[in-house]
Amino acid sequence: IAGVLTWATLLKVSHGHCLLCFSCLVTLVFVSPLPQFIYIIPKPSSFRLRSLTSNHISNLSMDLRLPSKVLEHILSFVDSNEDRNSVSLVCKSWFETERRTRKRVFVRNCYAVTPEAVARRFPETRSLTLKGKPHFADYNLVPDGWGGYAWPWIEAMAAKCPSLEELRLKRMVVTDECLEKIAASFKDFKVLVLTSCEGFSTDGLAAIAVACRNLRELELRECIVEDIGGDWLSYFPETLTSLVSLDFSCLDSEVKLSDLERLLSRSPNLKSLKLNRAVSLDALGSLLRLAPQLVELGTGSFSDKLDQEAVAKLSQAFSELKELKSLSGLWDVLPEYIPLLYSVCPGLTSLNLSYATVQMSDLVELITGCSNLQKLWVMDLIEDKGLEVVASSCKELRELRVFPSGAEGLNDTNVAMTEQGLVSVSEGCPNLESVLYFCVQFTNAAMVTIARNRPNLTCFRLCVMEPFAPDHKTQQPLDEGFKAIVERCKDLQRLSVSGLLTDKAFEYIGTHGKKLRMLSIAFAGDSDLMLHHLLSGCESLNKLEIRDCPFGDTALLENAAKLETMRSLWMSSCCVSFGACKLLSPKMPKLNVEVIDEHPLETRPDSSPVERIYIYRTLAGPRLDMPEFVWTIQKNPEIGVSHLAIK
Amino acid sequence: MEGGSASGSASTLSNNENVLVSCEDSSSPAENELELGLTLSLGGERRVSYADDSSSSSSLSSRASVTAGIKRTADSMAATSGQVVGWPPIRSYRMNSMVNQAKTLAMEDPIKNRTDATKMRMFVKVTMDGIPIGRKVDLNAHSCYESLSNALEEMFLKPKTDGHLEAGLKILPDGSSGLVLTYEDKEGDWMLVGDVPWGMFIGSVKRLRIMKTSEATGTAQMIL
């Protein structure tokens, strides 16, 4: 370790500027304004420097001990938390300086570390981002009451970091008390973004509205809110003029139009406005006239009957939106109103039609006009033919998501989205890197073509909606198709697989998916080999989530060490036995092994499978807010020892 | 279903409404086989035994006697009224939103005046013999049988690459195409499409089925 640090090379430079450059490969280079040296130090790898002690520091050349003021100044240019994490590992004084100057903290698993520890370490932080429940909670696979409570975090931050200005929470339980506490504790609170959260009502929003005098952003993205009424909007004081972004698209109740109009009139900086469905098309016209500077617009319902004059006025209002880059909402849109949008199409980089139940023929002209589109979310009503239009018109497309129109699943589809659509887009759109695609059938040949066309894919999430669906032409498993994807798309970071898959598919993924960070699997594979391939092969694997696959114990226990290098592993309805869970826990103290099972475990034999297991690495130890149906070896030690005979 | 002996006890859950399946540990010798029961969140259907067409490795050949337990035929999937939890993986927020949207479209709104141009849509399911995936057609988008028939031909009889429909296939029950269009009415009877005036048809149709003429003949005889 000492060798790493004495590698410092000294060069004299005559410039007085502070120049900072962190290469992602090896070197950390910076120039201090005084005494004007360039230091080149290899980027500290956490593995090598973790055991650095003060003995080593005394061996360092004097030049590395920068005055903390200088280091602070240098660090003010360092935004990336990854780099900051590296800086903090160089030595104690750097750790101290870094932690006191970090302004933005990301905690990607709220149970990986305690709120107190975070608040203590970063007292000056202005922004906190937290994620709570595992991803599969989105699909109702995590029972209510599992956890992910925001309260302890808000309490801790209120006590130690009163200058907090921004809070971004995803998949957490947020109560009205939490919102009231935020309103009361952070004097300069500016940004609240809640994604897929639940537990609060519109009363909590009123508390935020009334108290946060410098509020800039209030965004509720797909939250489940107890909607008591639309009054909350009227609580924004007349003195509030700083609003930049407002998103209440997930609320049901109608807000008073006059309140909204007044708010818009006094918000000259408003760039993003996402209305809820209750805002009528008629109202939209007057709102747009008050905010022609909008960059992002989410409309309300797009289906009133308007008279000719109203339509003309609305059309005019849309054409005044010269800055508009993003369009969403469009609930219930009637085909005859789609032409209203034509004027904004050329400027759009993002279009979300995923709630617009229009048929393909109504969309064609709209899509043709969107020549600068980078992100398109649409329903499968667009059909393969519509995606051909996308392929020929939207040459800048980077992200495509196609959602199923049948909410109740396979039997409800109006249309049959096939592999053809995606193949067309992969051919026509050279910048396509992210795909989420729901469809009824696929083929290996199509995936091979897509991989060949688009080796630049970074995210490929394919959902063939019927479980175990084979290649519909050859009736073979989709192994070869996914092999092509992972082989050719060398930068693939996120993958979701579906259809009929054998262990071979996962052997390929393990062999080639070296940059894969997140992997989602359902109804696939044949045996433990599958899990073994993944855990032993995918070096960068960070999050793995699996449901309804036939494997468990052996692969899990053999690759237990891998789990500490990952953020989390989720397995539900697989073959993980209770005994294996008991064996795993004491082996890996830095992991929380949670068995989530709604049937009592006390009388469960070791060999019986558990419903769900959620394993995540943590510094905080077992959490204190576990409900009855979550079992860990620490919480229920009486069910402790495994009698399972495993090699 | 249970494969071989094992050191562990036979696995059953006491409240065993769900199907149990053995999972074989393929990487350990037979004596140390783990026997595990598997409870799945699927809607209580019995498992169909695993089809032996898998191309998986040879160590799994002994699994012929072991069901993977999760596989179902397409038919049984279609027949299940209960859906698999969390599948397809659509965010529950979005699911709720779509369901609400569908309800709104289906409800007549007495306050707003709807002209003929924005009539309620009336989607009915259409299946065709030999095609596993059903479709839906909006009957209110048509005003006569000819139009409906054309739409169905477009939907089910895939055009060749040169854009023309396969020559001569018509679905109206004139017998020439080998296909016949039938519908189930409100009383549960299967009728031939085209017998009654369009308006009466719209009022009583629940769903449509395109049958092969040979099968229809028998039914038609029964109806008559």
Coordinates of N, CA, C and O in Angstrom, one line a residue, chain A residues 98-177:
Chain A
E98 N -13.4 15.8 2.8 CA -14.5 15.4 1.8 C -15.8 15.3 2.5 O -16.8 15.8 1.9
R99 N -15.9 14.7 3.6 CA -17.2 14.5 4.2 C -17.8 15.8 4.6 O -19.1 16.0 4.6
R100 N -17.0 16.8 5.0 CA -17.5 18.1 5.4 C -18.0 18.9 4.2 O -18.7 19.9 4.4
T101 N -17.5 18.5 3.0 CA -17.9 19.4 1.9 C -18.9 18.7 0.9 O -19.3 19.2 -0.1
R102 N -19.2 17.4 1.2 CA -20.1 16.8 0.3 C -21.5 17.4 0.4 O -22.1 17.5 1.4
K103 N -22.0 17.7 -0.8 CA -23.3 18.4 -0.8 C -24.5 17.5 -1.2 O -25.6 17.7 -1.0
R104 N -24.1 16.4 -1.9 CA -25.2 15.5 -2.4 C -24.9 14.1 -2.0 O -23.9 13.5 -2.3
V105 N -25.9 13.5 -1.3 CA -25.7 12.1 -0.8 C -26.7 11.2 -1.5 O -27.9 11.5 -1.5
F106 N -26.2 10.0 -2.0 CA -27.1 9.0 -2.5 C -27.0 7.8 -1.7 O -26.0 7.2 -1.5
V107 N -28.2 7.3 -1.2 CA -28.2 6.0 -0.5 C -29.1 5.1 -1.3 O -30.3 5.3 -1.2
R108 N -28.6 4.2 -2.0 CA -29.4 3.4 -2.9 C -30.2 2.3 -2.2 O -31.0 1.7 -2.9
N109 N -29.9 2.0 -1.0 CA -30.7 1.1 -0.2 C -30.8 1.6 1.2 O -29.8 1.7 1.9
C110 N -32.0 2.1 1.5 CA -32.1 2.8 2.8 C -31.7 2.0 4.0 O -31.6 2.5 5.1
Y111 N -31.6 0.7 3.8 CA -31.3 -0.2 5.0 C -29.8 -0.6 5.0 O -29.3 -1.4 5.8
A112 N -29.0 0.0 4.0 CA -27.6 -0.4 3.9 C -26.8 0.4 5.0 O -25.7 0.0 5.3
V113 N -27.4 1.4 5.5 CA -26.7 2.3 6.4 C -27.7 3.0 7.3 O -28.8 3.2 6.9
T114 N -27.3 3.4 8.5 CA -28.3 4.0 9.3 C -28.4 5.5 9.0 O -27.4 6.1 8.6
P115 N -29.6 6.1 9.2 CA -29.8 7.5 9.0 C -28.8 8.4 9.8 O -28.3 9.4 9.3
E116 N -28.6 7.9 11.1 CA -27.8 8.7 11.9 C -26.3 8.8 11.4 O -25.7 9.8 11.5
A117 N -25.9 7.6 10.9 CA -24.5 7.6 10.4 C -24.3 8.5 9.2 O -23.3 9.2 9.1
V118 N -25.3 8.5 8.3 CA -25.2 9.4 7.2 C -25.3 10.9 7.6 O -24.5 11.7 7.2
A119 N -26.2 11.2 8.5 CA -26.4 12.6 8.9 C -25.1 13.1 9.7 O -24.7 14.2 9.5
R120 N -24.5 12.1 10.4 CA -23.3 12.5 11.2 C -22.1 12.7 10.2 O -21.3 13.7 10.4
R121 N -22.0 11.9 9.2 CA -20.9 12.0 8.3 C -20.9 13.2 7.4 O -19.9 13.8 7.1
F122 N -22.1 13.5 7.0 CA -22.2 14.6 6.0 C -23.1 15.7 6.5 O -24.2 15.9 6.0
P123 N -22.6 16.5 7.4 CA -23.5 17.5 8.1 C -23.9 18.6 7.1 O -24.8 19.3 7.4
E124 N -23.1 18.8 6.1 CA -23.4 19.9 5.2 C -24.2 19.6 4.0 O -24.3 20.4 3.0
T125 N -24.7 18.4 4.0 CA -25.3 18.0 2.7 C -26.6 18.8 2.4 O -27.4 19.1 3.3
R126 N -26.7 19.1 1.2 CA -27.9 19.8 0.8 C -29.0 18.9 0.1 O -30.1 19.3 0.0
S127 N -28.5 17.8 -0.3 CA -29.5 16.9 -1.1 C -29.3 15.5 -0.7 O -28.2 15.0 -0.6
L128 N -30.4 14.8 -0.5 CA -30.4 13.4 -0.1 C -31.3 12.6 -1.0 O -32.5 13.0 -1.2
T129 N -30.8 11.5 -1.6 CA -31.6 10.7 -2.4 C -31.6 9.3 -1.8 O -30.6 8.7 -1.5
L130 N -32.8 8.7 -1.7 CA -32.9 7.4 -1.0 C -33.8 6.5 -1.8 O -34.8 6.9 -2.4
K131 N -33.5 5.2 -1.8 CA -34.4 4.2 -2.4 C -34.7 3.2 -1.3 O -33.9 2.8 -0.5
G132 N -35.9 2.7 -1.3 CA -36.4 1.9 -0.2 C -36.6 0.4 -0.6 O -35.8 -0.4 -0.6
K133 N -37.9 0.2 -1.1 CA -38.2 -1.2 -1.3 C -37.5 -1.8 -2.6 O -37.1 -1.0 -3.5
P134 N -37.4 -3.1 -2.6 CA -36.8 -3.7 -3.8 C -37.7 -3.5 -5.0 O -38.9 -3.3 -4.9
H135 N -37.1 -3.5 -6.2 CA -37.7 -3.2 -7.4 C -39.0 -4.0 -7.7 O -40.0 -3.5 -8.2
F136 N -39.0 -5.3 -7.3 CA -40.2 -6.1 -7.5 C -41.4 -5.7 -6.7 O -42.5 -6.2 -6.9
A137 N -41.2 -4.7 -5.8 CA -42.3 -4.2 -5.1 C -43.3 -3.5 -6.1 O -44.5 -3.4 -5.8
D138 N -42.8 -3.0 -7.2 CA -43.6 -2.4 -8.2 C -44.7 -3.4 -8.7 O -45.7 -2.9 -9.2
Y139 N -44.4 -4.7 -8.7 CA -45.3 -5.6 -9.2 C -46.0 -6.4 -8.1 O -46.4 -7.6 -8.3
N140 N -46.2 -5.8 -7.0 CA -46.9 -6.4 -5.9 C -46.3 -7.7 -5.3 O -47.0 -8.5 -4.8
L141 N -45.0 -7.8 -5.5 CA -44.4 -9.0 -4.9 C -43.9 -8.8 -3.5 O -43.4 -9.8 -2.9
V142 N -43.9 -7.6 -3.0 CA -43.5 -7.4 -1.7 C -44.7 -7.0 -0.8 O -45.4 -6.1 -1.2
P143 N -45.0 -7.8 0.2 CA -46.2 -7.5 1.0 C -46.2 -6.2 1.6 O -45.1 -5.6 2.0
D144 N -47.4 -5.6 1.8 CA -47.5 -4.3 2.5 C -46.9 -4.4 3.9 O -47.1 -5.4 4.6
G145 N -46.3 -3.3 4.3 CA -45.8 -3.3 5.6 C -44.4 -3.8 5.7 O -43.8 -3.9 6.8
W146 N -43.8 -4.2 4.6 CA -42.4 -4.7 4.6 C -41.4 -3.7 5.2 O -40.5 -4.0 6.0
G147 N -41.5 -2.5 4.8 CA -40.6 -1.5 5.4 C -40.4 -0.3 4.4 O -41.2 0.0 3.6
G148 N -39.2 0.3 4.5 CA -38.9 1.4 3.6 C -39.4 2.7 4.1 O -39.9 3.5 3.3
Y149 N -39.4 2.9 5.4 CA -40.0 4.1 6.0 C -39.1 5.3 5.9 O -37.9 5.2 6.2
A150 N -39.6 6.4 5.5 CA -38.8 7.6 5.3 C -38.6 8.3 6.7 O -37.7 9.1 6.8
W151 N -39.5 8.1 7.6 CA -39.5 8.9 8.9 C -38.1 8.9 9.6 O -37.6 10.0 9.9
P152 N -37.5 7.8 9.8 CA -36.2 7.8 10.5 C -35.2 8.7 9.8 O -34.3 9.4 10.5
W153 N -35.2 8.7 8.5 CA -34.3 9.6 7.8 C -34.6 11.0 7.9 O -33.7 11.9 8.1
I154 N -35.8 11.4 7.8 CA -36.2 12.8 8.0 C -35.9 13.3 9.4 O -35.4 14.4 9.6
E155 N -36.2 12.4 10.3 CA -35.9 12.8 11.7 C -34.4 13.0 11.9 O -34.0 14.0 12.5
A156 N -33.6 12.1 11.4 CA -32.1 12.2 11.6 C -31.6 13.5 10.9 O -30.7 14.2 11.4
M157 N -32.1 13.7 9.7 CA -31.6 14.9 8.9 C -32.0 16.2 9.6 O -31.3 17.2 9.6
A158 N -33.3 16.2 10.1 CA -33.8 17.4 10.8 C -32.9 17.7 12.0 O -32.6 18.9 12.2
A159 N -32.4 16.7 12.6 CA -31.6 16.9 13.8 C -30.2 17.4 13.5 O -29.6 18.3 14.1
K160 N -29.6 16.8 12.4 CA -28.2 17.1 12.2 C -27.9 17.9 11.0 O -26.8 18.5 10.8
C161 N -28.8 17.9 10.0 CA -28.5 18.6 8.7 C -29.6 19.6 8.4 O -30.4 19.4 7.4
P162 N -29.8 20.6 9.2 CA -30.9 21.5 8.9 C -30.8 22.3 7.7 O -31.8 22.9 7.2
S163 N -29.6 22.3 7.0 CA -29.6 23.0 5.7 C -29.9 22.1 4.6 O -29.7 22.5 3.4
L164 N -30.6 21.0 4.8 CA -31.0 20.2 3.7 C -32.0 20.9 2.9 O -32.9 21.5 3.4
E165 N -31.8 20.8 1.6 CA -32.7 21.5 0.7 C -33.5 20.6 -0.3 O -34.5 21.0 -0.8
E166 N -32.9 19.4 -0.5 CA -33.5 18.6 -1.5 C -33.7 17.1 -1.0 O -32.8 16.6 -0.4
L167 N -34.8 16.6 -1.3 CA -35.1 15.2 -0.8 C -35.7 14.5 -2.0 O -36.8 14.9 -2.5
R168 N -35.1 13.3 -2.4 CA -35.6 12.5 -3.5 C -35.8 11.1 -3.0 O -34.8 10.5 -2.6
L169 N -37.0 10.6 -3.0 CA -37.3 9.3 -2.4 C -37.9 8.4 -3.4 O -38.8 8.9 -4.2
K170 N -37.5 7.2 -3.4 CA -38.1 6.2 -4.4 C -38.5 5.0 -3.7 O -37.8 4.4 -2.9
R171 N -39.8 4.5 -3.9 CA -40.3 3.3 -3.3 C -40.2 3.3 -1.7 O -39.7 2.4 -1.1
M172 N -40.6 4.5 -1.2 CA -40.6 4.5 0.3 C -41.9 4.9 0.8 O -42.8 5.4 0.1
V173 N -42.1 4.6 2.1 CA -43.4 4.9 2.8 C -43.2 6.3 3.4 O -42.4 6.5 4.3
V174 N -44.0 7.2 2.9 CA -43.9 8.6 3.4 C -45.2 9.0 4.0 O -46.2 8.9 3.3
T175 N -45.2 9.4 5.2 CA -46.5 9.8 5.8 C -46.7 11.3 5.9 O -45.8 12.0 5.6
D176 N -47.9 11.7 6.2 CA -48.1 13.1 6.4 C -47.2 13.7 7.4 O -46.8 14.8 7.3
E177 N -47.0 12.9 8.5 CA -46.1 13.4 9.5 C -44.7 13.7 8.9 O -44.1 14.7 9.3

